[in-house]
Amino acid sequence: MAKSRSLKKTSSKDVKLSSVMSAVGDDEDDLSIDEQAISASEDEEGNDDERKHKKLLEAISAMGGRKRKKQNERSEASVEVSEFFVNAEGTGDKVNLSDLLKTMDNSSAASSNTKKQLKNLQNTKQTLELPLNKQQAEKIQRAIAYEKTAKEVSSWDDIIKQNRKAEQIVFPLKHEPSGPKRVEEVVARWKFQTPLEQEIFSVLHRNRQPTNDPVLTPAEDASLKAMSLEEAKIRRAELQKARVLQSYFEAKAKREKAIKSKTYHKFKKKDSRKCFVKDFEEMVKTNPEEALDELKKIELARMKERMSLKHQNSGKWAKSKAIMAKYDDSARKAMQEQLQMNKDLTRKIAVPSDDEHENIEDASETVPDFANDPEPVTDAVNPWMRGQLTHEKPKVSRVTTEDVQTAQEENENEEEELLGEFEKKRKLWQADEEDLIPTEEESKREEPASEVVEEDVLDKEEDVVSDEEAEDISEFSSLFRLMSSKKTIQKKKGPSQTQEGLNAPRRDDEEELLNEGEIRVRNLEDLEVLDEVVEPQPIRKQSLPETAVEKDTSEPPNKKKREISLQEVLTKEATVVKVPFLPTVVEEEEHGEQISLIKEAFAGDDVISDFIKDKKKQEADAMPKEVDLTLPGWGDWGGVGLQPSHKKRKRFTIKPTPPPPRQDRKLPDVIIPEKRSVLTASHQVIQLPFFFENVEQFESTIRTPIGQTWNTPSVVRKLTKPKVITKLGTIIEPIVKEDFIHKTTTPAGERPEITLGGNECSGDPELSSKKPLRRSRKRKNNTN
Amino acid sequence: MKVKVLSRNPDDYVRETTRDIQRVPRNYDPTLHPFEVAREYTRALNATKLEKVFAKPFVAALDGHRDGISCITKHNKSLSTVLSGACDGEVKVWNLPKRQCLRTVQAHEGFVRGICSRFCGTSFFTIGDDKTIKQWNMEAPEYGVREEPLNMILGKTVFTGIDHNQRQATFATCGQSVDIWDEQRSSPIRSFSWGADSFSCVRFNPVETDLLASCASDRSIVLYDTRESAPLRKVVMRLRSNTLCWNPMEAYYFTCANEDYNLYTYDMRYLDLPVIVHKDHVSAVLDVDYSPTGQEFVSASFDRTIRIFPKDKGHSREVYHTKRMQHVICVRWSADSKYVLSGSDEMNIRLWKANASEKLGLLSQREKNAATYKKKLMEKYQQHPQVKRIARHRHLPRDIMKQRRKLWEMTEAQRRKQRNVRKHSKPGSVPLLSEKEKKVAAVVE
């Protein structure tokens, strides 16, 4: 019974549910229909009020009819009526999910998928777990939040490490970039005040010159983008090279310009003219059009020359020369030269035109002498003509004066010679330059080159060297000559001791430099003898290695040698001090004088020998002594006048272990006391300070001086760089995230910055940032 | 004829101005300048001595308060302005260069517990024992106009600390709970409480501006994030922390001033152990503030001294005290990192130099160079006993010395006791704890 009853109930419920649902669905439709009805009736008529009223009542009754009916049904269906429940039917019975979902099976609206899911749900008998208690939930929340913030904060790791390692930090951290700003940036903040400024602004505006952030115009931007980094690098390298070459050429030109010798310039000019003619001929062959242009230029120059009074012997100088010409050959020659110049310049040039006739006529019209001149002839086809003409030329000139002719001949000879000489000189300069910037190749090449130069110079020396030349040659070359001359002298004298070294090639010479110290030791002994016999000789001997050192770029052999010599000096008597130390030849004499002076002043006290004695004594003191433990009388006869036997004594003396080698054993002029002195002990570091691994490390930090007595200003600046620099009177703001960490990992980073005066509510961004988090947490809880 | 003449570039030997010294060409040949180590050592020693001679850190005392100073804050935009609150409810605005009080406001009844200025420097907030938060205009009202707060919030409980966000219009207070307030609202937008019933200090992180930390009376330090609804984590120590301060240059480090005479620097990511324990005070540390460069911090103590610690050193590099200075309640480092301000019980605010022997004012380039050279020399020879001895020497009042000796004896006794206990118990049962480990009681998630 009960079962059937419950079934009934459920069925009735189903009906109810469906009816309710349908009612809910239908109501809206009904309403819309009614409204239509009302509106229709209104349209049809509007006169009879009674009918209208009736219809309205009917409509209202029709509207509420069903509902009332339903209520009636409900009331009928209910078995028990309670004052608390509207419908007390089925009280005490459980409502199953299946009851609720039965309608789903009937209605086609629900998809089969959902139906399946629902069925599955119906079948499962698992119950949901209890939610976590509040404390635990909060703990999880906190843990997640903490991890998140810790991760976020860790993005500072790199910056903090970097700042800690940095040699120098300048506060405030965000300083404006030093140096000049772009004009546009400055202008951006500035506003016009005067009409003129306004005008300028309007012009700028018209041209769409951006004043603000993208400072570059679109075209400029595009051009910037066009070139890649590598291309830019290559281009930069090219430009650099070009610039360097240019500077080389400039320097060369400057040097040549600085040559004051008039003769040089004269001959150079001539040379260049010759060159030009040669080129011109080439050009006629290869590029006649350009040659024509050149010709026109020459023609123009000729016209100018003809118009002017230059080279006409009418100037002040020419007049004065004219007076002198009577007595002075050179003046006459000069005047002649000038006239010749005028002639050369005003000479008509044969234009390579198809009309030969004209050409000849022109030539005949103008002075025939000039036409015969070989240089401007452009007819490349007929070399014979040209050759003849050149041959004729001196004849023509001979017509004027004999002197001029001879002079020219001489000149030509001289020209060749002098040019050659200048070439040599230039070579010398080049060598000089190469010395300044020695590359690997050059350094290899240096020795033979210098030898060649030497020879040249030697040749020159044998010739009569004019003062002018001596001036032109650089100091280096003169020095060189000096040195080589010394060599020659020595060669002539041929001292037996150093002959081997001199005859050997230069390489050996250098090696000898390294071995020099040992030779010197021997020499010094000899020197004492030599000193008395020949005075200048030691000096010359000294000069030889020293000059060699000068040639050599590397210092060390020199230093070493000096050290050794010092030692010698100290172990010998004071008289040896006469040997000069300093490298230059000139200074040597002065130094010698000084030394002799000092010697004179301290004639009485022999400081050096005292020092040596003192050192020896110290050394002796420092040596541990033998301990004699022999007891006279033990196993032996004892008594006054009886000594223990030698054998016994030997047996009972304890030989000490030799002490570690003295620190000053290789320093002849220094005494380093081995005993720990009480006075200095208080200033010495006893323990190795923390973070130093060994003593050497610590000592090396102490050993390098940082003061400006020992270092150049830039080095001092670098060494004494303070770790932290603050600017006076500037507020140091805390580090700002946006300046250092650019990637925005969290939504917090996207938050708009709050303006200074603004009282913005910070709630919204917070909420937005929190929403996803909450969701995720919920999800997490559910899964748990 | 060519005449050869010596010619030199005048730039090499002519001084730029008549005030400059004559330029002397130098020869850096090391043989001409022997004994470099010995000479530099002498210079270093002299520099150290001179540094001690010129060490006069005390600059000025600002007097005018009629009760002990309870809090100090810096103006965020002006170096010369400082605000202070006293125990009688008075707030004073000071001008440091003139050493004058510009303005006096009777802000609260009872103590002014906390004061902080807004990030833009236009107004400041005070809290007091009368359970109110008041916002005041930074500029004084016109003559004859009464001092009125811009804004006033009446709270339910007493507030004990306040701090303003570095970049947003929010501020945090602490009392029975840590509240985050929006400037425009009269009720907190967020309220955190986690076990403890009262908090003594709350500080925003100046770098990660959403983070904040507070010291609670249950010996804990609690971290919060304003974006979260719950606190992040807390670390419970052996004794209570009075205040804490975040490093303004290193986002995750903060230092707390503890009742156990020490300061502890924590990395907020690893709270189970402090990074460094800073020892030297002989009484409870009451306040701590970082230098704006983040390299050092200053602490104020009940033992009537203030000390300056390098952030990564266990001991202080400087200690300041005067006969008249009593318990130092609050201390702040000026925003240009040159000065330190301390407010103490005996109603005075004292201005100290951060580097005791530093010369004040503009320096010429040569002076600067000399100073940097001296500093570097002292650094180079700091390990040498004489230099070390002089550089380290500080005069301390007898009380503090006594206290120090006593403390030393106490710690020695404890150590001895521990050692004995360990010796007479099962091996491994009494673990050997480091000083850092001893101080952290628990980390609560």
PDB file of N, CA and C in Angstrom, chain A residues 142 146 149 152-154 156-157 164 171 682-684 701-702 704-707 709-711 719 729-733 735 737-738 748 751 759 761-762 770 773 777, chain B residues 28 33 36 40-41 43 77 118 167-168 170 184-185 190 194 207-208 225 227-228 231-233 248-250 252 268-269 293 335-336 373 376 380 384-386 445:
ATOM      1  N   ARG A 142      47.127  31.405   3.359  1.00  0.00           N
ATOM      2  CA  ARG A 142      48.315  32.180   3.739  1.00  0.00           C
ATOM      3  C   ARG A 142      49.550  31.626   3.061  1.00  0.00           C
ATOM      4  N   TYR A 146      51.837  33.691   0.622  1.00  0.00           N
ATOM      5  CA  TYR A 146      53.231  33.937   0.994  1.00  0.00           C
ATOM      6  C   TYR A 146      54.186  33.496  -0.107  1.00  0.00           C
ATOM      7  N   THR A 149      54.062  36.023  -2.923  1.00  0.00           N
ATOM      8  CA  THR A 149      54.797  37.277  -2.697  1.00  0.00           C
ATOM      9  C   THR A 149      56.296  37.026  -2.649  1.00  0.00           C
ATOM     10  N   GLU A 152      57.500  36.890  -6.023  1.00  0.00           N
ATOM     11  CA  GLU A 152      57.489  38.221  -6.632  1.00  0.00           C
ATOM     12  C   GLU A 152      58.684  39.034  -6.152  1.00  0.00           C
ATOM     13  N   VAL A 153      58.924  38.943  -4.878  1.00  0.00           N
ATOM     14  CA  VAL A 153      60.021  39.715  -4.300  1.00  0.00           C
ATOM     15  C   VAL A 153      61.375  39.211  -4.807  1.00  0.00           C
ATOM     16  N   SER A 154      61.442  37.938  -5.118  1.00  0.00           N
ATOM     17  CA  SER A 154      62.708  37.363  -5.577  1.00  0.00           C
ATOM     18  C   SER A 154      63.175  37.953  -6.895  1.00  0.00           C
ATOM     19  N   TRP A 156      63.906  40.706  -7.328  1.00  0.00           N
ATOM     20  CA  TRP A 156      64.916  41.723  -6.996  1.00  0.00           C
ATOM     21  C   TRP A 156      66.301  41.114  -6.821  1.00  0.00           C
ATOM     22  N   ASP A 157      66.358  39.822  -6.795  1.00  0.00           N
ATOM     23  CA  ASP A 157      67.622  39.149  -6.487  1.00  0.00           C
ATOM     24  C   ASP A 157      68.814  39.678  -7.275  1.00  0.00           C
ATOM     25  N   ARG A 164      75.351  44.983  -4.708  1.00  0.00           N
ATOM     26  CA  ARG A 164      76.310  44.643  -3.659  1.00  0.00           C
ATOM     27  C   ARG A 164      77.699  44.466  -4.228  1.00  0.00           C
ATOM     28  N   PHE A 171      74.109  57.519  -5.541  1.00  0.00           N
ATOM     29  CA  PHE A 171      72.748  57.819  -5.131  1.00  0.00           C
ATOM     30  C   PHE A 171      72.478  59.289  -5.394  1.00  0.00           C
ATOM     31  N   SER A 682     104.626  46.278  17.019  1.00  0.00           N
ATOM     32  CA  SER A 682     103.301  46.800  17.351  1.00  0.00           C
ATOM     33  C   SER A 682     102.577  47.306  16.110  1.00  0.00           C
ATOM     34  N   HIS A 683     103.333  47.527  15.039  1.00  0.00           N
ATOM     35  CA  HIS A 683     102.698  48.021  13.814  1.00  0.00           C
ATOM     36  C   HIS A 683     102.408  46.920  12.819  1.00  0.00           C
ATOM     37  N   GLN A 684     102.804  45.700  13.175  1.00  0.00           N
ATOM     38  CA  GLN A 684     102.661  44.628  12.201  1.00  0.00           C
ATOM     39  C   GLN A 684     101.404  43.806  12.435  1.00  0.00           C
ATOM     40  N   THR A 701      98.043  43.215  -1.500  1.00  0.00           N
ATOM     41  CA  THR A 701      97.123  44.350  -1.382  1.00  0.00           C
ATOM     42  C   THR A 701      97.794  45.525  -0.690  1.00  0.00           C
ATOM     43  N   ILE A 702      98.687  45.210   0.226  1.00  0.00           N
ATOM     44  CA  ILE A 702      99.353  46.285   0.957  1.00  0.00           C
ATOM     45  C   ILE A 702     100.454  46.898   0.098  1.00  0.00           C
ATOM     46  N   THR A 704     100.834  47.498  -3.112  1.00  0.00           N
ATOM     47  CA  THR A 704     100.577  48.480  -4.177  1.00  0.00           C
ATOM     48  C   THR A 704     100.158  49.810  -3.574  1.00  0.00           C
ATOM     49  N   PRO A 705     100.920  50.862  -3.849  1.00  0.00           N
ATOM     50  CA  PRO A 705     100.553  52.167  -3.308  1.00  0.00           C
ATOM     51  C   PRO A 705      99.380  52.762  -4.088  1.00  0.00           C
ATOM     52  N   ILE A 706      98.592  53.578  -3.403  1.00  0.00           N
ATOM     53  CA  ILE A 706      97.430  54.158  -4.073  1.00  0.00           C
ATOM     54  C   ILE A 706      97.523  55.678  -4.139  1.00  0.00           C
ATOM     55  N   GLY A 707      98.548  56.253  -3.534  1.00  0.00           N
ATOM     56  CA  GLY A 707      98.638  57.703  -3.465  1.00  0.00           C
ATOM     57  C   GLY A 707      99.116  58.319  -4.759  1.00  0.00           C
ATOM     58  N   THR A 709     101.591  60.159  -5.076  1.00  0.00           N
ATOM     59  CA  THR A 709     103.051  60.222  -5.168  1.00  0.00           C
ATOM     60  C   THR A 709     103.564  59.147  -6.120  1.00  0.00           C
ATOM     61  N   TRP A 710     102.801  58.074  -6.193  1.00  0.00           N
ATOM     62  CA  TRP A 710     103.279  56.917  -6.966  1.00  0.00           C
ATOM     63  C   TRP A 710     102.459  56.664  -8.217  1.00  0.00           C
ATOM     64  N   ASN A 711     101.305  57.301  -8.293  1.00  0.00           N
ATOM     65  CA  ASN A 711     100.418  56.988  -9.416  1.00  0.00           C
ATOM     66  C   ASN A 711      99.989  58.260 -10.129  1.00  0.00           C
ATOM     67  N   LEU A 719      91.751  54.188  -8.150  1.00  0.00           N
ATOM     68  CA  LEU A 719      92.050  53.388  -6.959  1.00  0.00           C
ATOM     69  C   LEU A 719      91.294  53.868  -5.731  1.00  0.00           C
ATOM     70  N   GLY A 729      72.517  67.414  -0.540  1.00  0.00           N
ATOM     71  CA  GLY A 729      71.229  68.101  -0.581  1.00  0.00           C
ATOM     72  C   GLY A 729      70.212  67.474  -1.516  1.00  0.00           C
ATOM     73  N   THR A 730      70.365  66.206  -1.792  1.00  0.00           N
ATOM     74  CA  THR A 730      69.387  65.542  -2.665  1.00  0.00           C
ATOM     75  C   THR A 730      68.685  64.434  -1.890  1.00  0.00           C
ATOM     76  N   ILE A 731      67.387  64.393  -2.050  1.00  0.00           N
ATOM     77  CA  ILE A 731      66.631  63.325  -1.395  1.00  0.00           C
ATOM     78  C   ILE A 731      66.861  62.024  -2.153  1.00  0.00           C
ATOM     79  N   ILE A 732      67.201  60.986  -1.429  1.00  0.00           N
ATOM     80  CA  ILE A 732      67.404  59.681  -2.059  1.00  0.00           C
ATOM     81  C   ILE A 732      66.121  58.881  -1.885  1.00  0.00           C
ATOM     82  N   GLU A 733      65.439  58.686  -2.967  1.00  0.00           N
ATOM     83  CA  GLU A 733      64.180  57.939  -2.926  1.00  0.00           C
ATOM     84  C   GLU A 733      64.485  56.445  -2.870  1.00  0.00           C
ATOM     85  N   ILE A 735      64.404  52.628  -3.977  1.00  0.00           N
ATOM     86  CA  ILE A 735      64.528  52.066  -5.319  1.00  0.00           C
ATOM     87  C   ILE A 735      63.130  51.816  -5.888  1.00  0.00           C
ATOM     88  N   LYS A 737      60.597  50.014  -8.581  1.00  0.00           N
ATOM     89  CA  LYS A 737      60.551  48.750  -9.323  1.00  0.00           C
ATOM     90  C   LYS A 737      60.538  48.974 -10.832  1.00  0.00           C
ATOM     91  N   GLU A 738      59.770  49.940 -11.277  1.00  0.00           N
ATOM     92  CA  GLU A 738      59.597  50.143 -12.714  1.00  0.00           C
ATOM     93  C   GLU A 738      60.920  50.485 -13.402  1.00  0.00           C
ATOM     94  N   ALA A 748      49.749  43.267 -10.550  1.00  0.00           N
ATOM     95  CA  ALA A 748      50.062  44.465  -9.770  1.00  0.00           C
ATOM     96  C   ALA A 748      50.918  45.422 -10.570  1.00  0.00           C
ATOM     97  N   ARG A 751      49.206  48.044 -12.722  1.00  0.00           N
ATOM     98  CA  ARG A 751      48.416  49.064 -12.041  1.00  0.00           C
ATOM     99  C   ARG A 751      48.849  50.471 -12.486  1.00  0.00           C
ATOM    100  N   ASN A 759      43.695  61.727  -5.424  1.00  0.00           N
ATOM    101  CA  ASN A 759      43.230  60.893  -4.319  1.00  0.00           C
ATOM    102  C   ASN A 759      42.453  59.730  -4.893  1.00  0.00           C
ATOM    103  N   CYS A 761      41.048  56.117  -5.642  1.00  0.00           N
ATOM    104  CA  CYS A 761      40.724  54.962  -4.826  1.00  0.00           C
ATOM    105  C   CYS A 761      41.482  53.763  -5.359  1.00  0.00           C
ATOM    106  N   SER A 762      42.155  53.124  -4.478  1.00  0.00           N
ATOM    107  CA  SER A 762      42.991  52.019  -4.934  1.00  0.00           C
ATOM    108  C   SER A 762      42.226  50.705  -4.884  1.00  0.00           C
ATOM    109  N   LYS A 770      42.589  40.582  -7.415  1.00  0.00           N
ATOM    110  CA  LYS A 770      42.336  39.484  -6.501  1.00  0.00           C
ATOM    111  C   LYS A 770      41.394  38.429  -7.066  1.00  0.00           C
ATOM    112  N   LEU A 773      42.649  35.146  -8.323  1.00  0.00           N
ATOM    113  CA  LEU A 773      43.271  34.403  -7.244  1.00  0.00           C
ATOM    114  C   LEU A 773      42.235  33.626  -6.446  1.00  0.00           C
ATOM    115  N   ARG A 777      41.767  29.627  -5.818  1.00  0.00           N
ATOM    116  CA  ARG A 777      41.766  29.026  -4.495  1.00  0.00           C
ATOM    117  C   ARG A 777      40.557  28.120  -4.307  1.00  0.00           C
TER     118      ARG A 777
ATOM    119  N   TYR B  28     107.111  59.808 -11.969  1.00  0.00           N
ATOM    120  CA  TYR B  28     106.561  58.675 -11.231  1.00  0.00           C
ATOM    121  C   TYR B  28     107.531  57.500 -11.151  1.00  0.00           C
ATOM    122  N   HIS B  33     110.731  57.440  -5.568  1.00  0.00           N
ATOM    123  CA  HIS B  33     109.795  57.500  -4.440  1.00  0.00           C
ATOM    124  C   HIS B  33     109.839  56.177  -3.694  1.00  0.00           C
ATOM    125  N   GLU B  36     107.279  53.060  -0.308  1.00  0.00           N
ATOM    126  CA  GLU B  36     105.883  53.454  -0.497  1.00  0.00           C
ATOM    127  C   GLU B  36     104.959  52.865   0.575  1.00  0.00           C
ATOM    128  N   GLU B  40     102.864  55.172   3.093  1.00  0.00           N
ATOM    129  CA  GLU B  40     101.402  55.115   3.072  1.00  0.00           C
ATOM    130  C   GLU B  40     100.849  54.662   4.418  1.00  0.00           C
ATOM    131  N   TYR B  41     101.585  53.801   5.068  1.00  0.00           N
ATOM    132  CA  TYR B  41     101.143  53.364   6.389  1.00  0.00           C
ATOM    133  C   TYR B  41     101.113  54.548   7.346  1.00  0.00           C
ATOM    134  N   ARG B  43     100.783  57.624   6.546  1.00  0.00           N
ATOM    135  CA  ARG B  43      99.651  58.472   6.152  1.00  0.00           C
ATOM    136  C   ARG B  43      98.335  57.902   6.679  1.00  0.00           C
ATOM    137  N   LYS B  77      59.370  65.378   0.846  1.00  0.00           N
ATOM    138  CA  LYS B  77      59.873  66.157  -0.280  1.00  0.00           C
ATOM    139  C   LYS B  77      60.842  67.262   0.120  1.00  0.00           C
ATOM    140  N   ARG B 118      52.602  62.230   4.187  1.00  0.00           N
ATOM    141  CA  ARG B 118      52.118  61.656   2.924  1.00  0.00           C
ATOM    142  C   ARG B 118      53.266  61.664   1.922  1.00  0.00           C
ATOM    143  N   ARG B 167      53.548  55.074  -2.402  1.00  0.00           N
ATOM    144  CA  ARG B 167      53.112  55.570  -3.700  1.00  0.00           C
ATOM    145  C   ARG B 167      51.604  55.689  -3.863  1.00  0.00           C
ATOM    146  N   GLN B 168      50.857  55.138  -2.950  1.00  0.00           N
ATOM    147  CA  GLN B 168      49.407  55.194  -3.106  1.00  0.00           C
ATOM    148  C   GLN B 168      48.775  55.962  -1.965  1.00  0.00           C
ATOM    149  N   THR B 170      47.012  55.257   0.391  1.00  0.00           N
ATOM    150  CA  THR B 170      46.545  54.392   1.482  1.00  0.00           C
ATOM    151  C   THR B 170      47.543  54.453   2.625  1.00  0.00           C
ATOM    152  N   GLN B 184      40.289  58.329   1.557  1.00  0.00           N
ATOM    153  CA  GLN B 184      38.980  58.921   1.327  1.00  0.00           C
ATOM    154  C   GLN B 184      37.881  58.292   2.182  1.00  0.00           C
ATOM    155  N   ARG B 185      38.195  57.224   2.863  1.00  0.00           N
ATOM    156  CA  ARG B 185      37.140  56.513   3.586  1.00  0.00           C
ATOM    157  C   ARG B 185      37.388  56.569   5.094  1.00  0.00           C
ATOM    158  N   ARG B 190      40.721  47.240   4.769  1.00  0.00           N
ATOM    159  CA  ARG B 190      41.113  45.868   5.091  1.00  0.00           C
ATOM    160  C   ARG B 190      41.601  45.835   6.544  1.00  0.00           C
ATOM    161  N   TRP B 194      45.641  38.373  13.619  1.00  0.00           N
ATOM    162  CA  TRP B 194      46.044  36.960  13.594  1.00  0.00           C
ATOM    163  C   TRP B 194      46.614  36.607  14.956  1.00  0.00           C
ATOM    164  N   VAL B 207      59.690  49.642  -1.195  1.00  0.00           N
ATOM    165  CA  VAL B 207      59.993  49.220  -2.568  1.00  0.00           C
ATOM    166  C   VAL B 207      58.815  48.442  -3.147  1.00  0.00           C
ATOM    167  N   GLU B 208      58.506  47.335  -2.483  1.00  0.00           N
ATOM    168  CA  GLU B 208      57.318  46.577  -2.872  1.00  0.00           C
ATOM    169  C   GLU B 208      56.185  47.154  -2.045  1.00  0.00           C
ATOM    170  N   ASP B 225      50.246  41.364   2.894  1.00  0.00           N
ATOM    171  CA  ASP B 225      50.191  41.917   1.545  1.00  0.00           C
ATOM    172  C   ASP B 225      48.831  42.565   1.416  1.00  0.00           C
ATOM    173  N   ARG B 227      47.123  43.136  -1.007  1.00  0.00           N
ATOM    174  CA  ARG B 227      46.288  42.544  -2.046  1.00  0.00           C
ATOM    175  C   ARG B 227      45.625  41.260  -1.568  1.00  0.00           C
ATOM    176  N   GLU B 228      46.119  40.731  -0.479  1.00  0.00           N
ATOM    177  CA  GLU B 228      45.570  39.479   0.036  1.00  0.00           C
ATOM    178  C   GLU B 228      44.599  39.767   1.170  1.00  0.00           C
ATOM    179  N   PRO B 231      46.910  37.603   6.363  1.00  0.00           N
ATOM    180  CA  PRO B 231      48.335  37.856   6.519  1.00  0.00           C
ATOM    181  C   PRO B 231      49.162  36.763   5.838  1.00  0.00           C
ATOM    182  N   LEU B 232      50.440  37.039   5.607  1.00  0.00           N
ATOM    183  CA  LEU B 232      51.260  36.072   4.876  1.00  0.00           C
ATOM    184  C   LEU B 232      51.894  35.042   5.802  1.00  0.00           C
ATOM    185  N   ARG B 233      52.616  35.523   6.763  1.00  0.00           N
ATOM    186  CA  ARG B 233      53.359  34.593   7.620  1.00  0.00           C
ATOM    187  C   ARG B 233      53.846  35.365   8.844  1.00  0.00           C
ATOM    188  N   PRO B 248      65.370  50.230   2.184  1.00  0.00           N
ATOM    189  CA  PRO B 248      64.775  50.921   1.038  1.00  0.00           C
ATOM    190  C   PRO B 248      65.427  50.575  -0.298  1.00  0.00           C
ATOM    191  N   MET B 249      66.552  49.864  -0.277  1.00  0.00           N
ATOM    192  CA  MET B 249      67.211  49.524  -1.530  1.00  0.00           C
ATOM    193  C   MET B 249      67.169  48.019  -1.809  1.00  0.00           C
ATOM    194  N   GLU B 250      66.884  47.249  -0.786  1.00  0.00           N
ATOM    195  CA  GLU B 250      66.852  45.805  -0.985  1.00  0.00           C
ATOM    196  C   GLU B 250      65.509  45.295  -0.491  1.00  0.00           C
ATOM    197  N   TYR B 252      63.640  42.763   0.023  1.00  0.00           N
ATOM    198  CA  TYR B 252      63.166  41.707   0.920  1.00  0.00           C
ATOM    199  C   TYR B 252      63.887  41.655   2.270  1.00  0.00           C
ATOM    200  N   MET B 268      62.769  38.295   4.118  1.00  0.00           N
ATOM    201  CA  MET B 268      61.357  37.922   4.295  1.00  0.00           C
ATOM    202  C   MET B 268      61.026  36.591   3.629  1.00  0.00           C
ATOM    203  N   ARG B 269      61.884  36.082   2.787  1.00  0.00           N
ATOM    204  CA  ARG B 269      61.597  34.809   2.135  1.00  0.00           C
ATOM    205  C   ARG B 269      62.016  33.620   3.001  1.00  0.00           C
ATOM    206  N   THR B 293      70.337  55.099   1.593  1.00  0.00           N
ATOM    207  CA  THR B 293      71.168  54.343   0.662  1.00  0.00           C
ATOM    208  C   THR B 293      71.063  52.845   0.909  1.00  0.00           C
ATOM    209  N   ALA B 335      66.922  62.117   4.701  1.00  0.00           N
ATOM    210  CA  ALA B 335      66.713  61.586   3.350  1.00  0.00           C
ATOM    211  C   ALA B 335      67.925  61.778   2.444  1.00  0.00           C
ATOM    212  N   ASP B 336      68.865  62.640   2.836  1.00  0.00           N
ATOM    213  CA  ASP B 336      70.072  62.760   2.018  1.00  0.00           C
ATOM    214  C   ASP B 336      71.207  61.902   2.583  1.00  0.00           C
ATOM    215  N   TYR B 373      90.964  59.698  -0.590  1.00  0.00           N
ATOM    216  CA  TYR B 373      92.265  59.031  -0.444  1.00  0.00           C
ATOM    217  C   TYR B 373      92.469  58.578   0.994  1.00  0.00           C
ATOM    218  N   LYS B 376      90.311  55.637   1.760  1.00  0.00           N
ATOM    219  CA  LYS B 376      90.825  54.422   1.132  1.00  0.00           C
ATOM    220  C   LYS B 376      92.059  53.920   1.890  1.00  0.00           C
ATOM    221  N   LYS B 380      92.551  50.415   3.607  1.00  0.00           N
ATOM    222  CA  LYS B 380      93.637  49.523   3.212  1.00  0.00           C
ATOM    223  C   LYS B 380      94.398  49.016   4.429  1.00  0.00           C
ATOM    224  N   HIS B 384      95.854  46.724  10.356  1.00  0.00           N
ATOM    225  CA  HIS B 384      97.077  46.947  11.126  1.00  0.00           C
ATOM    226  C   HIS B 384      96.714  47.365  12.545  1.00  0.00           C
ATOM    227  N   PRO B 385      97.384  46.788  13.517  1.00  0.00           N
ATOM    228  CA  PRO B 385      96.905  46.930  14.906  1.00  0.00           C
ATOM    229  C   PRO B 385      96.774  48.379  15.372  1.00  0.00           C
ATOM    230  N   GLN B 386      97.734  49.203  14.991  1.00  0.00           N
ATOM    231  CA  GLN B 386      97.674  50.583  15.474  1.00  0.00           C
ATOM    232  C   GLN B 386      96.492  51.324  14.866  1.00  0.00           C
ATOM    233  N   GLU B 445      52.822  29.466   9.830  1.00  0.00           N
ATOM    234  CA  GLU B 445      52.330  29.665   8.476  1.00  0.00           C
ATOM    235  C   GLU B 445      50.887  30.130   8.521  1.00  0.00           C
TER     236      GLU B 445
END
